[in-house]
Amino acid sequence: MIWNRKHLLDLQSLSAEEIIHVLDTAREFKAVGQRSIKKVPALRGKTVVNLFVEPSTRTRISFELAALRLSADVINFSAEASSLKKGETLKDTARNLEALNADIIILRHGASGAPHFLSRFLGAHVLNAGDGAHEHPTQGLLDVFTIREKKGKVEGLNVTILGDILYSRVARSNIWALTKLGAKVTLCGPPTLVPKSFESFAPNVRVTWNVDEALRDADVINLLRIQHERQKASMFPSTGEYAALFGLNTARLAKVKPDALIMHPGPINRGVEIASSIADGPQSVILEQVTNGLAVRMAALYLVHGGASLQVAA
Amino acid sequence: MSALVLDSSALQRTLARMAHEIAEANPDAGSVVLVGIQRGGVAVARRLASELGQVFGRPVPCGTLDVTFYRDDLNRRTAPTVHPTKIPGDIEGKTVVLVDDVFFTGRTVRAAMDALHEFGRPERVQLAVVIDRGHRQLPIRPDVVGKEVSTTLRQSVLVRCSEGEDSDGVFLSDSPASPSASLAS
């Protein structure tokens, strides 16, 4: 398998083979992270720009460290302290960064499709670090990486995604990656946040509003935070009621498979979507997801940098 | 067109002789570590380690090294597939014998030396290859050679080295190696 994509914009357009190739590459980068010298010269002399128009801490830090561990130079650009506040368009900002010879631009943006837009006119490689409610490809990849590592496979597993699906780019990227690799996906949460129409997304996706039923056969439970910042109206009465009806508490955990993985992309809201003791419990792989995210982002940067317009060397 | 350079039993004798040469150069058996360069060197290193283990009368540690990130042409090609690196134990103060199937330009070995030093400072680094096909581009020379074969740049050399099976052997072909299958050794 030879990766020849110039950008990583979404998981919807990737083949199962390409997804597996990223995961296999990430496995070797995870091993690099366990060495005493955690840095390799794969992107030496390259410039990576973190263009974060929407605020983020964990994804930005993860991408920054990934680029540093590949020996690239990294510039962080955040909307609060930038010319975007002064009325500059995204296109002009990106062109200015390219004029500084940026090789890779990592974009986080509130508008769906913003990375695709940049990729149409930039010579630099573009990585999507989350665009609106559309996709968050590296999060989807790190989630399937974690599942594959813990369960040994993805195919045939029952994966339940519980929470705010409607506003979640993480849910969408997960749905694409999981179904392409042969998992069965159950979406659950309040009806206002989990529309039935998601069943037409991909084969092997089903929607249920019954939590106990959604959790019963799950091999993996991926909990999503309520995206208050994206909701334009009040989608449910109170966080207290959400916690009571849809939160993963010890009573609900007692009824799930004893070896079910508990995942969460973070930041977690303890006592809302997940009980504190479960977040810190033996089934939780939340912190391993963070470790794996670094490896997956190193793999994405490495592969994308080699992609497109370059010849396959003899 | 593909010509036989060494058949299965000739390859076995060659590996046995190489193991004796490594043993002769390194009387301190406890300090020798074999490291096979991904991908062609891995199976060769495994075979050499078992031969050398018999000569030394004790098991010889054997690892693998992927040199992808240290290649000098990384900027000019699609990202090569990364294979596992497993360095057995601490190489500080040890004699590391890098093992590859074919010695060609020397660029892989240069990359391997860079990659290896991220894991520590060996006392000595040596190089053992089954075939030296000529056309060096760097001032690097193997310490132990199975066989020297004169080749043209258009030819390719294939070392098949599983576990002493009949299909094993060394073959010389008149077409260049396919880009994805082999990283010019």
PDB file of N, CA and C in Angstrom, chain A residues 253-290:
ATOM      1  N   LEU A 253     -23.238   0.801  34.324  1.00  0.00           N
ATOM      2  CA  LEU A 253     -22.006   0.057  34.019  1.00  0.00           C
ATOM      3  C   LEU A 253     -22.145  -1.404  34.437  1.00  0.00           C
ATOM      4  N   ALA A 254     -22.866  -1.649  35.532  1.00  0.00           N
ATOM      5  CA  ALA A 254     -23.027  -3.020  36.042  1.00  0.00           C
ATOM      6  C   ALA A 254     -23.703  -3.914  35.011  1.00  0.00           C
ATOM      7  N   LYS A 255     -24.437  -3.297  34.071  1.00  0.00           N
ATOM      8  CA  LYS A 255     -25.184  -4.107  33.096  1.00  0.00           C
ATOM      9  C   LYS A 255     -24.467  -4.253  31.750  1.00  0.00           C
ATOM     10  N   VAL A 256     -23.307  -3.607  31.582  1.00  0.00           N
ATOM     11  CA  VAL A 256     -22.599  -3.737  30.299  1.00  0.00           C
ATOM     12  C   VAL A 256     -21.621  -4.901  30.377  1.00  0.00           C
ATOM     13  N   LYS A 257     -21.104  -5.303  29.212  1.00  0.00           N
ATOM     14  CA  LYS A 257     -20.115  -6.388  29.172  1.00  0.00           C
ATOM     15  C   LYS A 257     -18.925  -6.016  30.055  1.00  0.00           C
ATOM     16  N   PRO A 258     -18.424  -6.967  30.834  1.00  0.00           N
ATOM     17  CA  PRO A 258     -17.317  -6.643  31.749  1.00  0.00           C
ATOM     18  C   PRO A 258     -16.040  -6.207  31.026  1.00  0.00           C
ATOM     19  N   ASP A 259     -15.901  -6.604  29.754  1.00  0.00           N
ATOM     20  CA  ASP A 259     -14.687  -6.211  29.028  1.00  0.00           C
ATOM     21  C   ASP A 259     -14.958  -5.080  28.024  1.00  0.00           C
ATOM     22  N   ALA A 260     -16.097  -4.412  28.176  1.00  0.00           N
ATOM     23  CA  ALA A 260     -16.383  -3.291  27.266  1.00  0.00           C
ATOM     24  C   ALA A 260     -15.412  -2.141  27.538  1.00  0.00           C
ATOM     25  N   LEU A 261     -14.904  -1.551  26.464  1.00  0.00           N
ATOM     26  CA  LEU A 261     -14.004  -0.403  26.611  1.00  0.00           C
ATOM     27  C   LEU A 261     -14.838   0.853  26.807  1.00  0.00           C
ATOM     28  N   ILE A 262     -14.385   1.719  27.722  1.00  0.00           N
ATOM     29  CA  ILE A 262     -15.038   3.013  27.915  1.00  0.00           C
ATOM     30  C   ILE A 262     -14.123   4.087  27.330  1.00  0.00           C
ATOM     31  N   MET A 263     -14.636   4.787  26.324  1.00  0.00           N
ATOM     32  CA  MET A 263     -13.828   5.805  25.642  1.00  0.00           C
ATOM     33  C   MET A 263     -14.487   7.179  25.730  1.00  0.00           C
ATOM     34  N   HIS A 264     -13.676   8.206  25.591  1.00  0.00           N
ATOM     35  CA  HIS A 264     -14.187   9.578  25.606  1.00  0.00           C
ATOM     36  C   HIS A 264     -13.122  10.454  24.941  1.00  0.00           C
ATOM     37  N   PRO A 265     -13.512  11.293  23.977  1.00  0.00           N
ATOM     38  CA  PRO A 265     -12.504  12.113  23.305  1.00  0.00           C
ATOM     39  C   PRO A 265     -12.005  13.285  24.152  1.00  0.00           C
ATOM     40  N   GLY A 266     -12.666  13.538  25.280  1.00  0.00           N
ATOM     41  CA  GLY A 266     -12.283  14.668  26.124  1.00  0.00           C
ATOM     42  C   GLY A 266     -12.658  15.995  25.487  1.00  0.00           C
ATOM     43  N   PRO A 267     -12.780  17.049  26.231  1.00  0.00           N
ATOM     44  CA  PRO A 267     -12.674  17.076  27.697  1.00  0.00           C
ATOM     45  C   PRO A 267     -13.900  16.427  28.346  1.00  0.00           C
ATOM     46  N   ILE A 268     -13.664  15.669  29.427  1.00  0.00           N
ATOM     47  CA  ILE A 268     -14.783  14.988  30.074  1.00  0.00           C
ATOM     48  C   ILE A 268     -15.467  15.922  31.062  1.00  0.00           C
ATOM     49  N   ASN A 269     -16.765  15.754  31.180  1.00  0.00           N
ATOM     50  CA  ASN A 269     -17.525  16.460  32.212  1.00  0.00           C
ATOM     51  C   ASN A 269     -17.944  15.427  33.242  1.00  0.00           C
ATOM     52  N   ARG A 270     -17.138  15.332  34.294  1.00  0.00           N
ATOM     53  CA  ARG A 270     -17.395  14.327  35.330  1.00  0.00           C
ATOM     54  C   ARG A 270     -18.774  14.549  35.944  1.00  0.00           C
ATOM     55  N   GLY A 271     -19.518  13.472  36.088  1.00  0.00           N
ATOM     56  CA  GLY A 271     -20.837  13.572  36.703  1.00  0.00           C
ATOM     57  C   GLY A 271     -21.927  13.941  35.709  1.00  0.00           C
ATOM     58  N   VAL A 272     -21.566  14.283  34.471  1.00  0.00           N
ATOM     59  CA  VAL A 272     -22.593  14.530  33.460  1.00  0.00           C
ATOM     60  C   VAL A 272     -22.678  13.305  32.541  1.00  0.00           C
ATOM     61  N   GLU A 273     -21.817  13.226  31.507  1.00  0.00           N
ATOM     62  CA  GLU A 273     -21.915  12.060  30.619  1.00  0.00           C
ATOM     63  C   GLU A 273     -21.215  10.832  31.191  1.00  0.00           C
ATOM     64  N   ILE A 274     -20.342  11.025  32.170  1.00  0.00           N
ATOM     65  CA  ILE A 274     -19.618   9.885  32.744  1.00  0.00           C
ATOM     66  C   ILE A 274     -19.407  10.108  34.246  1.00  0.00           C
ATOM     67  N   ALA A 275     -19.654   9.058  35.035  1.00  0.00           N
ATOM     68  CA  ALA A 275     -19.391   9.142  36.473  1.00  0.00           C
ATOM     69  C   ALA A 275     -17.884   9.165  36.691  1.00  0.00           C
ATOM     70  N   SER A 276     -17.479   9.910  37.701  1.00  0.00           N
ATOM     71  CA  SER A 276     -16.059  10.077  37.977  1.00  0.00           C
ATOM     72  C   SER A 276     -15.331   8.744  38.152  1.00  0.00           C
ATOM     73  N   SER A 277     -15.969   7.824  38.895  1.00  0.00           N
ATOM     74  CA  SER A 277     -15.290   6.551  39.179  1.00  0.00           C
ATOM     75  C   SER A 277     -15.108   5.720  37.906  1.00  0.00           C
ATOM     76  N   ILE A 278     -15.994   5.922  36.925  1.00  0.00           N
ATOM     77  CA  ILE A 278     -15.876   5.147  35.677  1.00  0.00           C
ATOM     78  C   ILE A 278     -14.762   5.729  34.797  1.00  0.00           C
ATOM     79  N   ALA A 279     -14.664   7.049  34.800  1.00  0.00           N
ATOM     80  CA  ALA A 279     -13.597   7.698  34.023  1.00  0.00           C
ATOM     81  C   ALA A 279     -12.220   7.227  34.489  1.00  0.00           C
ATOM     82  N   ASP A 280     -12.103   6.975  35.794  1.00  0.00           N
ATOM     83  CA  ASP A 280     -10.819   6.531  36.354  1.00  0.00           C
ATOM     84  C   ASP A 280     -10.759   5.023  36.529  1.00  0.00           C
ATOM     85  N   GLY A 281     -11.789   4.327  36.092  1.00  0.00           N
ATOM     86  CA  GLY A 281     -11.895   2.887  36.354  1.00  0.00           C
ATOM     87  C   GLY A 281     -11.099   2.031  35.387  1.00  0.00           C
ATOM     88  N   PRO A 282     -11.095   0.710  35.647  1.00  0.00           N
ATOM     89  CA  PRO A 282     -10.261  -0.205  34.857  1.00  0.00           C
ATOM     90  C   PRO A 282     -10.690  -0.343  33.394  1.00  0.00           C
ATOM     91  N   GLN A 283     -11.965  -0.078  33.086  1.00  0.00           N
ATOM     92  CA  GLN A 283     -12.399  -0.220  31.692  1.00  0.00           C
ATOM     93  C   GLN A 283     -12.119   1.032  30.866  1.00  0.00           C
ATOM     94  N   SER A 284     -11.766   2.113  31.542  1.00  0.00           N
ATOM     95  CA  SER A 284     -11.552   3.374  30.841  1.00  0.00           C
ATOM     96  C   SER A 284     -10.213   3.382  30.104  1.00  0.00           C
ATOM     97  N   VAL A 285     -10.238   3.788  28.830  1.00  0.00           N
ATOM     98  CA  VAL A 285      -8.991   3.914  28.057  1.00  0.00           C
ATOM     99  C   VAL A 285      -8.810   5.378  27.626  1.00  0.00           C
ATOM    100  N   ILE A 286      -9.419   6.285  28.392  1.00  0.00           N
ATOM    101  CA  ILE A 286      -9.463   7.696  28.007  1.00  0.00           C
ATOM    102  C   ILE A 286      -8.058   8.293  27.872  1.00  0.00           C
ATOM    103  N   LEU A 287      -7.175   7.971  28.821  1.00  0.00           N
ATOM    104  CA  LEU A 287      -5.824   8.544  28.735  1.00  0.00           C
ATOM    105  C   LEU A 287      -4.979   7.847  27.666  1.00  0.00           C
ATOM    106  N   GLU A 288      -5.252   6.577  27.424  1.00  0.00           N
ATOM    107  CA  GLU A 288      -4.545   5.897  26.327  1.00  0.00           C
ATOM    108  C   GLU A 288      -4.930   6.491  24.977  1.00  0.00           C
ATOM    109  N   GLN A 289      -6.181   6.955  24.886  1.00  0.00           N
ATOM    110  CA  GLN A 289      -6.594   7.632  23.652  1.00  0.00           C
ATOM    111  C   GLN A 289      -5.698   8.853  23.398  1.00  0.00           C
ATOM    112  N   VAL A 290      -5.349   9.556  24.470  1.00  0.00           N
ATOM    113  CA  VAL A 290      -4.504  10.747  24.324  1.00  0.00           C
ATOM    114  C   VAL A 290      -3.109  10.349  23.811  1.00  0.00           C
TER     115      VAL A 290
END
